[in-house]
Short mmCIF file of C-alpha atoms and ligand atoms in Angstrom, two decimals:
data_model
loop_
_atom_site.label_atom_id
_atom_site.label_comp_id
_atom_site.label_asym_id
_atom_site.label_seq_id
_atom_site.Cartn_x
_atom_site.Cartn_y
_atom_site.Cartn_z
CA MET A 1 9.30 19.39 -20.42
CA SER A 2 10.59 20.35 -17.00
CA ILE A 3 9.84 18.31 -13.90
CA CYS A 4 7.51 21.09 -12.73
CA ASP A 5 5.62 20.95 -16.05
CA ASN A 6 5.35 17.18 -15.74
CA TYR A 7 4.03 17.51 -12.22
CA LYS A 8 1.42 20.07 -13.27
CA THR A 9 0.28 17.79 -16.09
CA VAL A 10 -0.13 14.86 -13.68
CA GLU A 11 -1.91 17.12 -11.18
CA GLU A 12 -4.39 18.18 -13.87
CA LYS A 13 -5.10 14.56 -14.74
CA VAL A 14 -5.60 13.76 -11.06
CA GLN A 15 -8.11 16.61 -10.85
CA LYS A 16 -9.94 15.38 -13.96
CA ALA A 17 -10.09 11.82 -12.65
CA CYS A 18 -11.47 13.08 -9.32
CA ALA A 19 -14.10 15.14 -11.12
CA LYS A 20 -15.08 12.21 -13.32
CA ALA A 21 -15.49 10.01 -10.25
CA GLY A 22 -17.41 12.67 -8.33
CA ARG A 23 -14.68 12.85 -5.72
CA ASP A 24 -13.12 15.85 -4.05
CA ARG A 25 -9.49 16.51 -5.05
CA SER A 26 -8.57 16.60 -1.35
CA GLU A 27 -9.41 12.88 -1.06
CA VAL A 28 -6.38 11.91 -3.13
CA THR A 29 -2.72 12.35 -2.18
CA LEU A 30 -0.34 12.50 -5.13
CA ILE A 31 2.97 10.95 -4.06
CA ALA A 32 5.94 11.90 -6.24
CA VAL A 33 8.06 8.74 -6.44
CA SER A 34 11.63 10.03 -6.49
CA LYS A 35 13.51 6.72 -6.27
CA THR A 36 16.84 6.71 -8.18
CA LYS A 37 16.45 10.46 -8.82
CA PRO A 38 18.80 13.08 -7.33
CA VAL A 39 17.97 15.52 -4.55
CA SER A 40 18.18 18.39 -7.04
CA MET A 41 15.13 17.05 -8.90
CA ILE A 42 13.14 16.85 -5.68
CA GLU A 43 14.14 20.42 -4.88
CA GLU A 44 12.68 21.60 -8.19
CA LEU A 45 9.22 20.57 -6.98
CA LEU A 46 9.36 22.16 -3.52
CA PRO A 47 8.33 25.67 -4.67
CA LEU A 48 5.11 24.12 -6.01
CA GLY A 49 4.30 23.02 -2.47
CA VAL A 50 4.89 19.32 -3.18
CA ARG A 51 5.74 17.55 0.09
CA ASP A 52 4.78 13.90 -0.43
CA PHE A 53 7.63 11.83 -1.85
CA GLY A 54 7.98 8.08 -2.22
CA GLU A 55 11.14 5.98 -1.97
CA ASN A 56 11.62 2.23 -2.15
CA LYS A 57 15.07 1.84 -0.58
CA VAL A 58 15.90 2.55 3.05
CA GLN A 59 19.34 3.97 2.38
CA GLU A 60 18.12 6.31 -0.30
CA LEU A 61 15.20 7.54 1.81
CA THR A 62 17.37 8.31 4.81
CA ALA A 63 20.11 9.98 2.72
CA LYS A 64 17.58 12.29 1.08
CA GLU A 65 15.70 12.91 4.33
CA GLU A 66 18.90 14.12 5.93
CA VAL A 67 19.58 16.90 3.43
CA LEU A 68 16.05 18.00 2.51
CA PRO A 69 13.51 20.13 4.45
CA LYS A 70 11.99 18.44 7.48
CA ASP A 71 8.41 19.12 6.45
CA ILE A 72 8.67 16.58 3.61
CA ARG A 73 6.53 13.48 4.12
CA TRP A 74 8.52 10.41 3.11
CA HIS A 75 6.48 7.39 2.06
CA MET A 76 8.26 4.05 2.22
CA ILE A 77 6.76 2.16 -0.71
CA GLY A 78 9.30 -0.59 -1.36
CA HIS A 79 9.93 -4.04 0.04
CA LEU A 80 11.34 -3.61 3.54
CA GLN A 81 13.85 -5.94 5.18
CA ARG A 82 13.44 -6.40 8.90
CA ASN A 83 17.06 -5.53 9.69
CA LYS A 84 16.58 -2.09 8.11
CA VAL A 85 13.37 -1.11 9.88
CA LYS A 86 15.30 0.65 12.65
CA TYR A 87 16.65 3.23 10.20
CA ILE A 88 13.30 4.44 8.96
CA VAL A 89 10.53 3.99 11.55
CA HIS A 90 11.03 7.58 12.70
CA LYS A 91 11.70 8.97 9.18
CA ALA A 92 8.77 7.64 7.16
CA CYS A 93 5.30 9.16 7.47
CA MET A 94 3.79 5.86 6.35
CA ILE A 95 5.08 2.39 5.46
CA HIS A 96 3.04 1.15 2.48
CA SER A 97 4.63 -2.27 2.10
CA VAL A 98 3.91 -4.45 5.13
CA ASP A 99 3.22 -8.01 4.01
CA SER A 100 4.08 -10.23 6.97
CA LEU A 101 3.47 -10.37 10.70
CA ARG A 102 7.20 -10.61 11.38
CA LEU A 103 7.74 -7.31 9.59
CA ALA A 104 4.85 -5.68 11.47
CA GLN A 105 6.34 -6.95 14.75
CA GLU A 106 9.72 -5.47 13.92
CA ILE A 107 8.19 -2.10 12.99
CA SER A 108 6.24 -2.14 16.26
CA LYS A 109 9.35 -2.97 18.28
CA GLU A 110 11.42 -0.20 16.71
CA ALA A 111 8.54 2.28 16.89
CA LEU A 112 8.35 1.65 20.64
CA LYS A 113 12.10 2.24 20.98
CA HIS A 114 11.92 5.50 19.06
CA GLU A 115 8.69 6.49 20.82
CA VAL A 116 6.83 7.09 17.55
CA GLN A 117 3.48 5.95 16.18
CA VAL A 118 3.78 4.45 12.70
CA PRO A 119 0.94 4.32 10.18
CA ILE A 120 1.22 1.21 8.02
CA LEU A 121 -0.53 -0.25 5.00
CA ILE A 122 -0.84 -3.93 4.21
CA GLU A 123 0.52 -4.74 0.75
CA VAL A 124 -1.80 -7.12 -1.06
CA ASN A 125 -0.85 -9.09 -4.15
CA VAL A 126 -4.31 -8.80 -5.69
CA ALA A 127 -3.44 -10.19 -9.09
CA GLY A 128 -1.56 -13.16 -7.58
CA GLU A 129 1.58 -12.45 -9.58
CA GLU A 130 4.40 -14.74 -8.53
CA SER A 131 7.12 -12.13 -8.94
CA LYS A 132 5.45 -9.69 -6.57
CA PHE A 133 5.70 -9.09 -2.86
CA GLY A 134 2.49 -8.73 -0.91
CA ILE A 135 0.15 -11.04 0.93
CA SER A 136 -2.74 -12.87 -0.75
CA PRO A 137 -6.22 -11.35 -0.38
CA SER A 138 -7.42 -14.38 1.62
CA GLU A 139 -4.67 -13.94 4.24
CA THR A 140 -5.10 -10.19 4.59
CA GLU A 141 -7.76 -10.06 7.31
CA ASN A 142 -5.79 -12.42 9.52
CA LEU A 143 -2.60 -10.42 9.20
CA ILE A 144 -4.51 -7.24 10.01
CA ARG A 145 -6.08 -8.82 13.10
CA GLU A 146 -2.64 -9.81 14.40
CA ALA A 147 -0.95 -6.51 13.47
CA ALA A 148 -3.76 -4.57 15.16
CA LYS A 149 -2.70 -5.99 18.53
CA LEU A 150 0.83 -4.57 18.30
CA PRO A 151 1.75 -1.32 20.04
CA ASN A 152 2.85 1.85 18.21
CA ILE A 153 1.71 0.78 14.75
CA HIS A 154 -1.65 1.50 13.16
CA VAL A 155 -3.13 -0.21 10.13
CA GLU A 156 -4.55 2.58 7.97
CA GLY A 157 -5.46 0.62 4.87
CA LEU A 158 -4.23 -1.39 1.91
CA MET A 159 -1.71 -1.02 -0.88
CA THR A 160 -1.18 -2.88 -4.13
CA ILE A 161 1.15 -2.84 -7.09
CA ALA A 162 -0.92 -3.70 -10.14
CA PRO A 163 0.57 -5.67 -13.03
CA TYR A 164 2.37 -3.87 -15.82
CA VAL A 165 -0.17 -3.55 -18.64
CA ASP A 166 -0.47 -1.63 -21.90
CA ASP A 167 -4.07 -0.61 -21.34
CA PRO A 168 -4.81 0.77 -17.84
CA GLU A 169 -8.38 -0.51 -18.12
CA GLU A 170 -6.94 -3.99 -17.64
CA ASN A 171 -6.13 -3.06 -14.04
CA ARG A 172 -9.57 -1.73 -13.16
CA THR A 173 -10.61 -5.09 -11.65
CA VAL A 174 -7.42 -5.24 -9.60
CA PHE A 175 -8.19 -1.83 -8.08
CA ARG A 176 -11.83 -2.70 -7.58
CA ASN A 177 -10.90 -5.94 -5.84
CA LEU A 178 -8.56 -4.11 -3.46
CA ARG A 179 -11.31 -1.63 -2.68
CA ASN A 180 -13.84 -4.40 -2.06
CA LEU A 181 -11.39 -6.15 0.24
CA SER A 182 -10.93 -2.93 2.18
CA VAL A 183 -14.70 -2.43 2.49
CA ASP A 184 -15.08 -6.03 3.72
CA ILE A 185 -12.42 -5.57 6.36
CA ARG A 186 -13.75 -2.20 7.46
CA GLY A 187 -17.08 -3.92 8.10
CA LYS A 188 -15.42 -6.15 10.69
CA ASN A 189 -14.74 -3.13 12.91
CA ILE A 190 -11.38 -4.37 14.16
CA ASP A 191 -9.99 -2.29 17.05
CA ASN A 192 -7.04 -0.06 16.14
CA VAL A 193 -7.67 -0.56 12.41
CA ASN A 194 -8.77 2.12 9.97
CA MET A 195 -9.51 1.24 6.40
CA ASN A 196 -9.30 4.79 5.11
CA VAL A 197 -6.28 4.50 2.84
CA LEU A 198 -6.06 2.79 -0.55
CA SER A 199 -2.60 3.22 -2.05
CA MET A 200 -2.93 2.14 -5.67
CA GLY A 201 -2.14 3.48 -9.14
CA MET A 202 1.18 4.38 -10.76
CA THR A 203 2.17 6.33 -13.89
CA GLY A 204 0.37 3.99 -16.27
CA ASP A 205 -2.92 3.66 -14.43
CA TYR A 206 -3.40 6.26 -11.68
CA GLU A 207 -6.50 7.77 -13.30
CA VAL A 208 -8.31 4.42 -13.33
CA ALA A 209 -7.15 3.85 -9.74
CA ILE A 210 -8.67 7.18 -8.67
CA GLU A 211 -11.94 6.25 -10.36
CA GLU A 212 -11.88 3.05 -8.32
CA GLY A 213 -11.26 4.80 -5.01
CA ALA A 214 -7.51 5.33 -4.59
CA THR A 215 -6.64 7.76 -1.80
CA HIS A 216 -2.91 7.68 -2.58
CA VAL A 217 -1.40 7.40 -6.06
CA ARG A 218 2.33 6.81 -6.51
CA VAL A 219 3.68 8.46 -9.65
CA GLY A 220 7.37 8.27 -10.59
CA THR A 221 8.06 8.17 -14.32
CA GLY A 222 5.21 10.55 -15.15
CA ILE A 223 6.86 13.25 -13.02
CA PHE A 224 10.61 12.58 -13.03
CA GLY A 225 10.99 10.76 -16.37
CA GLU A 226 12.31 7.28 -17.06
CA ARG A 227 14.60 5.73 -14.48
CA ASN A 228 18.03 4.58 -15.56
CA TYR A 229 19.01 1.75 -13.25
CA THR A 230 22.32 1.03 -14.98
CA LEU A 231 23.70 4.48 -14.14
CA SER A 232 22.42 4.81 -10.60
C1 PLP B 1 8.56 2.75 -8.66
C2 PLP B 1 7.28 2.61 -7.96
C3 PLP B 1 6.18 3.42 -8.30
C4 PLP B 1 6.21 4.43 -9.42
O1 PLP B 1 6.23 3.80 -10.66
P1 PLP B 1 6.02 4.63 -12.01
O2 PLP B 1 5.51 3.64 -12.97
O3 PLP B 1 7.37 5.16 -12.37
O4 PLP B 1 5.07 5.72 -11.73
C5 PLP B 1 5.01 3.24 -7.58
N1 PLP B 1 4.92 2.34 -6.58
C6 PLP B 1 5.94 1.55 -6.23
C7 PLP B 1 5.78 0.59 -5.11
C8 PLP B 1 7.16 1.65 -6.90
O5 PLP B 1 8.18 0.86 -6.54
#
């Protein structure tokens, strides 16, 4: 199967999941997660009109951004170190992985310098896995209240990385909990905070995530194939 065929298969499943959930296809953004994959593979998808790509490393995002068309929307989905924020605030369309006030402050500071407005998501560790980044659900509202006061950044919603499971149904509660948290926080009507984005669901579980309200799904392996970290 070619990358384009893979993409079309995923797109069909996204459409089916939307239909099943009674949602409009336009409510869900399919992000093609191109981390570790070469520019040539990204280029294969451009004729299909695909423009949302996800990367988890600053250096890789900026290197690809430099050589690819400027209308691509680059989503920063990986753990972000504060000293690298300056390289991507003006390159990423959204930073999905904000999990501390210090990181939000740094993004705000650099966004001011570059005179850009940066949409951010708060990464929540819903399942409480020790190995994961992300803030705990109980600390989320507080972080959002503090981040909302900072200039040039805007909290647009929440993101989570669900556990690796064999049966995607096992993650339904994780997605539902993230959605409930987002509804709770939206009800607080915090200034400068939108709770319109729910970034959740990956290759193994994006259909369940869509049924539970995902607005952004991040699919890597299902589109580009397995990643080989030893060769990259
Ligand atoms: C790698 C990655 C993905 C994509 O994972 P797949 O299982 O390959 O679809 C999604 N989100 C984040 C944050 C990632 O790092």
